Coordinates of C-alpha atoms and ligand atoms in Angstrom, one line a residue:
T266 CA 29.2 2.1 11.5
S267 CA 25.5 1.9 11.4
E268 CA 25.7 -1.1 13.7
N269 CA 26.6 1.1 16.6
T270 CA 25.6 4.7 16.1
L271 CA 22.3 6.3 15.6
P272 CA 21.6 10.0 14.9
G273 CA 20.2 12.0 17.8
T274 CA 16.6 12.9 18.1
A275 CA 17.4 16.6 18.0
E276 CA 19.3 16.1 14.8
L277 CA 16.4 14.2 13.3
A278 CA 13.9 16.9 14.3
E279 CA 16.1 19.6 12.6
R280 CA 16.4 17.5 9.5
A281 CA 12.6 17.0 9.5
R282 CA 11.9 20.7 9.9
R283 CA 14.3 21.6 7.1
A284 CA 12.6 19.1 4.7
L285 CA 9.2 20.3 5.7
A286 CA 10.2 24.0 5.1
A287 CA 11.7 23.1 1.7
C288 CA 8.4 21.5 0.7
G289 CA 6.5 24.6 1.8
A290 CA 4.9 23.3 5.0
A291 CA 4.6 25.9 7.7
G292 CA 2.7 26.5 11.0
Y293 CA 2.2 22.9 11.7
E294 CA 3.8 22.8 15.2
G295 CA 1.3 23.3 17.9
S296 CA -0.3 22.0 21.0
G297 CA -3.9 21.6 22.0
P298 CA -6.2 18.7 22.9
N299 CA -5.8 16.9 19.6
A300 CA -2.1 17.5 19.0
L301 CA -0.1 14.6 17.6
S302 CA 3.4 13.6 18.5
A303 CA 5.7 13.4 15.5
R304 CA 8.0 10.5 16.3
S305 CA 10.9 8.7 14.7
P306 CA 11.4 5.0 15.0
I307 CA 15.1 5.6 14.4
T308 CA 15.4 6.7 18.1
G309 CA 11.9 5.9 19.2
Q310 CA 11.5 9.4 20.6
D311 CA 9.2 12.3 19.9
L312 CA 10.6 15.0 17.5
F313 CA 8.0 17.7 18.2
T314 CA 4.3 18.2 18.4
V315 CA 1.9 18.8 15.5
A316 CA -1.5 20.4 15.9
G317 CA -4.0 17.7 15.3
G318 CA -7.4 17.5 13.6
T319 CA -10.6 16.2 15.1
G320 CA -13.7 14.6 13.8
S321 CA -15.3 18.0 13.3
D322 CA -12.3 18.9 11.2
A323 CA -13.0 16.0 9.0
H324 CA -16.6 17.2 8.6
E325 CA -15.3 20.6 7.5
A326 CA -12.9 18.9 5.2
I327 CA -15.7 16.8 3.6
A328 CA -17.7 20.0 3.2
A329 CA -14.9 21.9 1.5
A330 CA -14.0 19.0 -0.8
G331 CA -17.7 18.6 -1.6
A332 CA -18.0 22.3 -2.4
A333 CA -15.1 22.0 -4.8
F334 CA -16.4 19.0 -6.5
P335 CA -18.9 20.5 -9.1
A336 CA -16.3 22.8 -10.6
W337 CA -13.7 20.1 -10.6
R338 CA -16.1 17.6 -12.2
D339 CA -16.7 20.2 -15.0
T340 CA -13.0 20.7 -15.6
P341 CA -12.0 18.7 -18.6
A342 CA -10.0 15.7 -17.6
P343 CA -6.8 16.7 -19.5
V344 CA -6.9 20.0 -17.6
R345 CA -7.3 18.1 -14.4
G346 CA -4.2 16.1 -15.5
A347 CA -2.3 19.4 -15.6
L348 CA -2.6 19.6 -11.8
V349 CA -1.3 16.1 -11.4
K350 CA 1.5 16.8 -13.9
R351 CA 2.6 19.8 -11.7
L352 CA 2.4 17.7 -8.6
G353 CA 4.8 15.2 -10.3
E354 CA 7.2 18.0 -11.1
L355 CA 7.2 19.2 -7.5
L356 CA 7.7 15.7 -6.2
T357 CA 10.7 15.3 -8.5
E358 CA 12.1 18.6 -7.3
H359 CA 11.6 17.6 -3.6
K360 CA 12.3 13.9 -4.0
Q361 CA 15.1 14.0 -1.4
D362 CA 13.2 16.1 1.1
L363 CA 10.2 13.8 1.1
A364 CA 12.5 10.7 1.2
D365 CA 14.2 12.1 4.3
L366 CA 10.8 12.5 6.0
V367 CA 9.9 8.9 5.0
T368 CA 13.1 7.7 6.6
I369 CA 12.6 9.8 9.7
E370 CA 8.9 8.7 10.2
A371 CA 8.7 5.2 8.8
G372 CA 12.4 4.2 9.3
K373 CA 12.9 3.1 5.7
I374 CA 16.4 3.0 4.4
G375 CA 17.5 5.7 1.9
S376 CA 17.0 3.8 -1.3
E377 CA 13.6 2.5 -0.3
A378 CA 12.5 6.0 0.8
L379 CA 13.6 7.4 -2.5
G380 CA 11.9 4.5 -4.2
E381 CA 8.6 5.3 -2.4
V382 CA 8.8 8.9 -3.7
Q383 CA 9.7 7.6 -7.2
E384 CA 6.5 5.6 -7.1
M385 CA 4.6 8.8 -6.4
I386 CA 6.2 10.4 -9.4
D387 CA 5.5 7.4 -11.6
I388 CA 1.8 7.3 -10.6
C389 CA 1.6 11.0 -11.5
D390 CA 3.0 10.3 -14.9
L391 CA 0.5 7.4 -15.3
A392 CA -2.4 9.5 -14.2
V393 CA -1.5 12.4 -16.5
G394 CA -1.6 9.9 -19.4
M395 CA -4.9 8.4 -18.1
S396 CA -6.4 11.9 -18.1
R397 CA -6.7 11.6 -21.9
Q398 CA -7.7 8.0 -21.8
L399 CA -10.7 7.7 -19.5
E400 CA -12.5 5.7 -22.1
G401 CA -15.9 4.2 -22.3
R402 CA -17.2 1.6 -24.7
T403 CA -19.8 1.6 -27.5
L404 CA -21.8 -1.7 -27.4
A405 CA -24.0 -3.3 -30.0
S406 CA -27.7 -2.4 -29.5
E407 CA -30.3 -5.1 -30.3
R408 CA -32.6 -2.4 -31.7
P409 CA -32.4 -0.7 -35.1
G410 CA -31.5 3.0 -35.0
H411 CA -30.2 2.8 -31.4
K412 CA -26.8 3.0 -29.9
L413 CA -25.6 1.7 -26.6
L414 CA -22.8 3.6 -24.8
E415 CA -21.0 3.4 -21.5
T416 CA -19.9 6.7 -20.0
W417 CA -17.8 7.3 -16.9
H418 CA -18.4 10.2 -14.5
P419 CA -16.6 11.6 -11.5
L420 CA -17.9 10.2 -8.2
G421 CA -17.5 13.0 -5.6
V422 CA -15.4 13.2 -2.5
V423 CA -13.0 10.2 -2.0
G424 CA -11.9 9.5 1.5
V425 CA -8.3 8.1 1.7
I426 CA -7.2 6.4 4.8
S427 CA -3.6 5.3 4.7
A428 CA -1.1 3.2 6.7
F429 CA 2.2 4.1 8.3
N430 CA 4.4 1.8 6.1
F431 CA 3.8 3.5 2.8
P432 CA 3.0 6.9 4.3
V433 CA 3.0 8.8 1.0
A434 CA 3.0 6.4 -2.0
V435 CA -0.5 5.0 -1.1
W436 CA -1.8 8.6 -0.9
A437 CA -0.3 9.3 -4.3
W438 CA -1.8 6.1 -5.9
N439 CA -5.2 7.2 -4.8
T440 CA -5.0 10.9 -5.1
A441 CA -3.3 11.2 -8.5
V442 CA -5.9 8.9 -10.0
A443 CA -8.9 10.3 -8.1
L444 CA -8.0 13.8 -9.2
V445 CA -7.8 13.1 -12.9
C446 CA -11.1 11.1 -12.5
G447 CA -12.6 14.4 -11.4
D448 CA -13.0 13.5 -7.7
T449 CA -11.9 15.6 -4.8
V450 CA -10.0 14.0 -1.9
V451 CA -9.9 14.1 1.9
W452 CA -6.9 12.3 3.3
K453 CA -6.5 10.8 6.8
P454 CA -2.9 9.5 7.0
S455 CA -1.6 7.2 9.7
E456 CA -1.2 9.0 13.0
L457 CA 2.4 7.7 13.0
T458 CA 3.3 9.7 9.9
P459 CA 1.9 13.2 10.1
L460 CA 5.1 14.9 8.7
T461 CA 5.2 13.1 5.4
A462 CA 1.5 14.0 5.0
L463 CA 2.1 17.7 5.8
A464 CA 4.9 17.8 3.3
S465 CA 3.1 16.1 0.4
T466 CA 0.0 18.2 1.1
A467 CA 2.1 21.4 0.9
L468 CA 3.4 20.3 -2.5
L469 CA -0.1 19.5 -3.8
E470 CA -1.3 22.9 -2.5
R471 CA 1.5 24.5 -4.5
A472 CA 0.5 22.6 -7.5
I473 CA -3.1 23.6 -7.0
A474 CA -2.1 27.3 -6.8
D475 CA 0.2 27.0 -9.8
T476 CA -2.4 25.5 -12.0
G477 CA -5.5 27.4 -10.7
A478 CA -7.4 24.3 -9.6
P479 CA -10.1 24.8 -7.0
E480 CA -8.5 25.1 -3.6
G481 CA -10.8 22.5 -2.0
V482 CA -9.9 19.6 -4.3
H483 CA -7.8 18.2 -1.4
R484 CA -8.0 18.3 2.3
L485 CA -5.7 16.8 5.0
V486 CA -7.2 15.6 8.3
L487 CA -4.6 14.6 11.0
G488 CA -5.4 12.2 13.8
G489 CA -6.2 8.7 14.7
A490 CA -9.1 6.4 13.9
D491 CA -11.6 8.9 15.5
A492 CA -10.5 11.6 13.1
A493 CA -11.4 9.2 10.2
A494 CA -14.8 8.4 11.5
P495 CA -16.7 11.0 9.4
L496 CA -15.0 9.7 6.2
V497 CA -16.3 6.2 7.1
D498 CA -19.8 7.2 8.0
S499 CA -20.7 10.3 5.9
P500 CA -23.1 9.7 2.9
D501 CA -21.2 12.7 1.4
V502 CA -18.2 10.4 0.8
P503 CA -19.2 8.0 -1.9
L504 CA -15.9 6.1 -1.9
V505 CA -13.5 5.3 0.9
S506 CA -10.1 3.9 -0.1
A507 CA -8.6 2.4 3.0
T508 CA -5.2 0.8 3.5
G509 CA -4.1 -0.9 6.7
S510 CA -4.7 -3.9 8.9
E511 CA -7.4 -6.5 8.6
R512 CA -8.7 -5.3 12.0
M513 CA -9.2 -1.8 10.6
G514 CA -11.0 -3.2 7.5
R515 CA -13.3 -5.3 9.7
E516 CA -14.3 -2.1 11.6
I517 CA -15.0 0.1 8.7
A518 CA -16.2 -2.1 5.9
P519 CA -19.6 -2.9 7.5
R520 CA -20.1 0.8 8.3
I521 CA -19.4 1.9 4.7
A522 CA -21.7 -0.9 3.4
A523 CA -24.5 0.1 5.8
R524 CA -24.7 3.4 4.0
F525 CA -24.2 1.8 0.6
G526 CA -20.9 3.6 0.1
R527 CA -18.1 2.1 -1.9
A528 CA -14.9 0.9 -0.5
I529 CA -11.5 0.0 -1.9
L530 CA -9.9 -2.0 0.8
E531 CA -6.1 -2.8 0.8
L532 CA -5.5 -4.8 3.9
G533 CA -3.0 -7.2 5.3
G534 CA -1.1 -9.9 3.4
N535 CA 0.5 -13.2 4.2
N536 CA 2.6 -13.6 1.1
A537 CA 4.4 -16.8 0.2
A538 CA 6.9 -18.1 -2.4
I539 CA 7.0 -21.6 -3.6
V540 CA 10.5 -22.8 -4.5
T541 CA 10.6 -25.8 -6.7
P542 CA 13.5 -28.2 -7.3
S543 CA 14.2 -26.6 -10.7
A544 CA 14.5 -23.1 -9.3
D545 CA 17.6 -20.9 -9.9
L546 CA 18.6 -20.9 -6.2
D547 CA 20.9 -17.9 -6.5
L548 CA 18.2 -15.8 -8.0
A549 CA 15.6 -17.2 -5.6
A550 CA 17.7 -16.4 -2.6
R551 CA 18.2 -12.8 -3.6
G552 CA 14.5 -12.3 -4.3
I553 CA 13.5 -13.9 -1.0
V554 CA 15.9 -11.8 1.1
F555 CA 14.7 -8.6 -0.4
S556 CA 11.1 -9.5 0.0
A557 CA 11.4 -11.1 3.5
A558 CA 13.9 -8.9 5.3
G559 CA 13.7 -5.7 3.3
T560 CA 11.8 -2.8 4.9
A561 CA 12.3 -4.7 8.2
G562 CA 9.3 -7.0 7.1
Q563 CA 6.9 -4.0 7.1
R564 CA 5.5 -4.1 3.7
C565 CA 2.0 -5.5 3.0
T566 CA 3.7 -7.6 0.3
T567 CA 6.5 -8.8 2.6
M568 CA 7.3 -12.5 2.1
R569 CA 6.2 -14.2 5.2
R570 CA 6.1 -17.9 4.1
L571 CA 8.5 -20.0 2.1
I572 CA 7.2 -23.3 0.7
V573 CA 10.2 -25.2 -0.5
H574 CA 10.5 -28.6 -2.1
E575 CA 12.2 -30.9 0.4
D576 CA 15.1 -31.7 -2.0
V577 CA 16.3 -28.1 -2.0
A578 CA 15.1 -26.9 1.4
D579 CA 18.2 -27.5 3.4
E580 CA 20.5 -25.9 0.8
L581 CA 18.2 -22.9 0.4
V582 CA 17.7 -22.3 4.1
A583 CA 21.4 -22.6 4.7
R584 CA 22.1 -19.9 2.1
L585 CA 19.4 -17.6 3.4
A586 CA 20.6 -18.0 7.0
K587 CA 24.1 -17.1 5.8
V588 CA 22.9 -13.9 4.1
Y589 CA 20.7 -13.0 7.1
T590 CA 23.7 -13.2 9.4
G591 CA 25.5 -10.6 7.3
L592 CA 22.5 -8.1 7.0
N593 CA 23.5 -4.7 8.2
I594 CA 20.8 -3.6 10.7
G595 CA 20.7 -0.1 12.1
D596 CA 20.5 3.6 11.1
P597 CA 18.4 3.8 8.0
F598 CA 20.2 7.0 6.9
S599 CA 23.5 5.0 6.7
E600 CA 24.2 3.8 3.2
E601 CA 25.4 0.4 4.5
T602 CA 22.2 -0.3 6.2
L603 CA 19.7 -2.8 4.7
V604 CA 17.4 -3.2 7.6
G605 CA 16.1 -0.2 9.6
P606 CA 13.9 -0.2 12.7
L607 CA 10.5 -1.6 13.4
V608 CA 7.9 1.1 13.7
G609 CA 7.6 0.7 17.5
E610 CA 7.2 -1.3 20.6
R611 CA 4.0 -3.0 19.7
A612 CA 5.5 -4.3 16.5
H613 CA 8.4 -5.7 18.5
A614 CA 6.1 -7.3 21.0
A615 CA 4.1 -8.9 18.2
M616 CA 7.3 -10.3 16.7
R617 CA 8.4 -11.7 20.1
T618 CA 5.0 -13.3 20.7
A619 CA 4.8 -14.8 17.2
L620 CA 8.3 -16.3 17.6
E621 CA 7.3 -17.8 20.9
R622 CA 4.2 -19.3 19.5
A623 CA 6.1 -20.7 16.5
V624 CA 8.6 -22.4 18.8
A625 CA 5.8 -23.8 20.9
D626 CA 4.3 -25.2 17.7
G627 CA 7.6 -27.1 17.1
G628 CA 9.3 -24.4 15.0
E629 CA 13.0 -24.0 14.9
V630 CA 14.5 -20.5 14.7
V631 CA 17.4 -20.9 12.2
A632 CA 18.4 -17.3 11.9
G633 CA 17.9 -14.0 13.7
G634 CA 15.1 -13.0 16.0
G635 CA 17.2 -11.0 18.4
R636 CA 17.0 -7.3 19.2
R637 CA 19.8 -4.9 18.3
L638 CA 20.9 -1.5 19.4
A639 CA 18.8 -1.4 22.6
G640 CA 21.8 0.2 24.3
A641 CA 22.1 3.0 21.8
A642 CA 18.3 3.7 21.8
Q643 CA 16.2 1.9 24.3
D644 CA 12.9 3.2 22.8
A645 CA 13.9 2.1 19.3
Y646 CA 13.3 -1.5 18.1
Y647 CA 15.9 -2.8 15.7
V648 CA 15.5 -6.6 15.1
E649 CA 17.4 -9.3 13.3
P650 CA 15.1 -10.6 10.6
A651 CA 14.2 -14.2 11.5
I652 CA 13.9 -17.5 9.6
V653 CA 11.8 -20.2 11.3
R654 CA 11.5 -23.8 10.0
M655 CA 8.0 -25.0 10.8
P656 CA 6.7 -28.6 11.0
G657 CA 3.4 -27.4 9.4
Q658 CA 1.2 -24.4 8.7
T659 CA 0.0 -23.7 12.3
D660 CA -2.2 -20.8 13.4
V661 CA 0.6 -18.3 13.9
V662 CA 1.8 -18.9 10.3
K663 CA -1.6 -18.1 9.0
E664 CA -1.6 -14.7 10.7
E665 CA 0.1 -11.6 9.4
T666 CA 2.7 -10.5 12.0
F667 CA 4.0 -7.1 10.7
A668 CA 7.7 -7.8 11.4
P669 CA 10.4 -9.7 9.6
I670 CA 9.7 -13.4 10.2
L671 CA 10.0 -15.9 7.4
Y672 CA 8.3 -19.2 8.1
V673 CA 9.7 -22.1 6.1
L674 CA 7.5 -25.1 5.2
T675 CA 8.5 -28.0 2.9
Y676 CA 6.5 -30.0 0.4
R677 CA 6.9 -33.0 -1.8
A678 CA 4.3 -32.6 -4.6
F679 CA 3.4 -29.3 -6.4
D680 CA -0.3 -29.8 -5.6
E681 CA 0.6 -29.9 -1.9
A682 CA 2.6 -26.7 -2.3
L683 CA -0.3 -25.0 -3.9
A684 CA -2.7 -26.2 -1.3
L685 CA -0.4 -24.9 1.5
H686 CA 0.0 -21.7 -0.4
N687 CA -3.7 -20.9 -0.6
D688 CA -4.6 -22.2 2.9
V689 CA -4.4 -18.8 4.7
P690 CA -7.1 -16.1 5.1
Q691 CA -5.1 -13.4 3.2
G692 CA -4.6 -13.2 -0.6
L693 CA -2.3 -10.3 -1.5
S694 CA 0.9 -11.3 -3.2
S695 CA 2.7 -14.6 -4.1
S696 CA 5.5 -16.0 -6.2
V697 CA 6.9 -19.2 -7.6
F698 CA 10.6 -19.7 -8.2
T699 CA 10.9 -22.4 -11.0
T700 CA 12.4 -23.0 -14.4
D701 CA 9.7 -25.5 -15.2
Q702 CA 7.2 -23.9 -17.4
R703 CA 4.4 -26.2 -16.4
E704 CA 4.8 -25.2 -12.7
A705 CA 5.0 -21.5 -13.6
D706 CA 1.9 -21.7 -15.7
R707 CA 0.0 -23.8 -13.1
F708 CA 0.9 -21.2 -10.5
T709 CA -0.6 -18.3 -12.5
A710 CA -3.6 -20.3 -13.7
S711 CA -7.1 -20.2 -12.1
A712 CA -6.4 -23.2 -9.9
G713 CA -3.0 -21.8 -8.9
S714 CA -2.2 -18.9 -6.6
D715 CA -5.4 -17.3 -5.3
C716 CA -3.7 -13.9 -4.7
G717 CA -4.2 -10.6 -6.5
I718 CA -0.5 -10.6 -7.4
A719 CA 1.1 -13.8 -8.6
N720 CA 4.7 -13.6 -9.8
V721 CA 7.2 -15.9 -11.4
N722 CA 10.9 -15.8 -10.5
I723 CA 10.7 -12.5 -8.6
G724 CA 9.8 -12.0 -5.0
T725 CA 6.4 -11.0 -3.6
S726 CA 7.2 -7.3 -2.9
G727 CA 8.1 -4.3 -5.0
A728 CA 5.2 -4.1 -7.5
E729 CA 5.3 -1.7 -10.4
I730 CA 2.5 0.9 -10.6
G731 CA 1.5 0.0 -14.2
G732 CA -0.5 -3.0 -13.0
A733 CA -3.5 -3.0 -10.7
F734 CA -2.5 -3.6 -7.1
G735 CA -4.5 -5.4 -4.4
G736 CA -5.6 -8.7 -3.1
E737 CA -8.3 -11.2 -2.4
K738 CA -10.0 -12.7 0.7
T739 CA -9.2 -10.8 3.9
T740 CA -6.9 -8.5 2.0
G741 CA -10.1 -6.8 1.0
G742 CA -10.5 -7.2 -2.8
G743 CA -9.6 -3.6 -3.7
R744 CA -7.5 -2.6 -6.7
E745 CA -5.5 0.6 -7.0
S746 CA -2.8 2.1 -9.2
G747 CA -2.5 1.1 -12.9
S748 CA -4.4 -0.9 -15.5
D749 CA -8.1 0.0 -15.3
A750 CA -8.1 0.5 -11.5
W751 CA -9.2 4.1 -12.3
R752 CA -12.7 2.8 -12.9
G753 CA -13.1 2.3 -9.2
Y754 CA -12.9 6.0 -8.8
M755 CA -15.7 6.8 -11.2
R756 CA -19.3 6.0 -11.7
R757 CA -20.5 4.2 -14.8
A758 CA -23.6 5.1 -16.8
T759 CA -25.2 3.1 -19.6
N760 CA -26.8 5.3 -22.2
T761 CA -29.2 4.0 -24.8
V762 CA -29.7 6.5 -27.5
N763 CA -32.5 6.2 -30.1
Y764 CA -31.7 8.1 -33.3
S765 CA -34.7 6.6 -35.2
T766 CA -38.3 7.6 -35.4
E767 CA -39.6 4.3 -34.1
L768 CA -39.8 3.1 -30.5
P769 CA -39.0 -0.6 -30.5
L770 CA -38.8 -2.1 -27.0
A771 CA -36.0 -4.4 -25.8
Q772 CA -36.6 -8.2 -25.6
G773 CA -39.4 -7.8 -28.3
V774 CA -41.9 -6.5 -25.7
N775 CA -45.1 -5.1 -27.2
F776 CA -46.9 -2.4 -25.2
G777 CA -50.1 -1.2 -26.6
Ligands
LIG913 P1 -3.6 0.3 10.9 O1 -4.8 -0.6 10.5 O2 -3.2 0.3 12.3 O3 -3.9 1.8 10.4 C1 -4.1 2.1 9.1 C2 -4.9 3.4 9.0 O4 -6.3 3.1 9.4 C3 -4.5 4.5 9.9 O5 -4.6 5.8 9.2 C4 -5.4 4.4 11.1 O6 -5.6 5.6 11.8 C5 -6.7 4.0 10.4 N1 -7.7 3.4 11.2 C6 -7.5 2.4 12.1 N2 -8.6 2.0 12.6 C7 -9.6 2.8 12.1 C8 -11.0 2.9 12.3 N3 -11.7 2.1 13.1 N4 -11.7 3.8 11.5 C9 -11.0 4.6 10.7 N5 -9.7 4.5 10.5 C10 -9.0 3.6 11.2 O7 -2.4 -0.2 10.0 P2 -0.9 0.2 10.0 O8 -0.2 -0.5 11.2 O9 -0.7 1.6 9.9 O10 -0.3 -0.5 8.7 C11 0.1 -1.8 8.6 C12 -1.0 -2.7 8.0 O11 -1.4 -2.1 6.7 C13 -0.5 -4.1 7.7 O12 -1.6 -5.0 8.0 C14 -0.3 -4.1 6.2 O13 -0.3 -5.3 5.5 C15 -1.4 -3.1 5.7 N6 -1.1 -2.6 4.4 C16 -1.7 -3.0 3.3 C17 -1.4 -2.5 2.1 C18 -2.1 -3.0 0.9 O14 -2.1 -2.3 -0.2 N7 -2.8 -4.1 0.9 C19 -0.5 -1.5 1.9 C20 0.2 -1.1 3.1 C21 -0.1 -1.6 4.3

């Protein structure tokens, strides 16, 4: 079973090469000073070496995307939508290939990897629709014979920096929308996931060729933080959309601001659910387990804190602990598996340290926390998702540890639960489990959850693309995906048009 056996690294490498070839990626294996190792967390070993990009490659990419911009800006938006429509078709055709690569590089289980690609397809659909709906407003002018309009224009080159844990969906959220908005894109994916990036880029390049779009509307730059530096610092990149850790955001945000660039920041979360005495505990337990243990705790929206009313805490924790004991942990390609590997050794060390700190703070580990399959693959890090009951919200609970640890806190009054909920630096996702309408409405009101995502009776993770996605405080304030998030990828102009023969001034000013 998946508990004991793992695929071999050679087998994974072959599977990756097959998927890449099916998507049309070729010539990517190579050595050289900037080469990257393609690695799989399934075995923790390198698959093969990919030729890397450098800072100067990013300069070239910015120049090429900049050169393609004027023609792309002049292309009617619904024609730009045709490119994204073709991309969506190719993603549908190659859904399984791309999902295989997501599993190989990010360690996601099959259904979550397919879900990630489905999210790419969904955002393409949404963006194609948007391409006919990039609407501005007409506003009431205070002057006779005048009209006041708002028009939206393409921005230019958008730099996309993405994280390992959603190696392709985050690119699609940004790229599908940026392309219909008339922008061109330079993408620097996580250095941990070059293969998914190569495959999706190959599919987009095919869509570009099929629809006759300018070849430079998209460029891929491979490498680590250094490779992304020109995207952060170049005045030729008016918008940087960056997804990753708070540490990364703190490094790049001041640099982008220093050149008056715009940033969409999607940084870490420390997402909580409040469970009230009236909650449907069956439903809550299912929602909590998916959000807290799913994706091995490696989603930005992973549930990391549970704030439970003291009357139901013991029962809920006992139920969760029981489910946790039965979670199948192992090979993400096995259909029985629910929890795949952590991305690597650093994530495992961070989990160990956090658990030690929690215990030192008086926490009690009531489920999980151990390592699995070290015998089968010593360089892979499979862990049992952990539940830790905490006496209070200590420092470790206020940090995002990118691993499956669920801290449980208890409360007596709903006000106290809300205060605990909001008393962390991050503000991404949140939920309340309750059947009391007052509590539900208080949670989603202004004085309730301070997060960008506030749910009722579902977990914190697994957002739909139709809404705007993002969070407040150290999560960075960015919004992506649906609703009117497209406005972040365009520039707004206010037009006052005088169709009279007079020249009245605003505010009644008289000038000569
Ligand atoms: P990370 O910060 O290590 O890396 C993210 C990306 O930033 C990578 O491409 C990396 O190369 C790049 N980067 C890092 N430092 C940089 C610098 N100084 N200049 C330019 N680029 C730099 O994050 P990770 O480990 O890949 O991803 C996990 C983190 O991402 C978690 O904190 C998670 O919450 C967050 N995340 C947030 C969202 C969201 O939408 N809010 C979504 C997914 C992941």
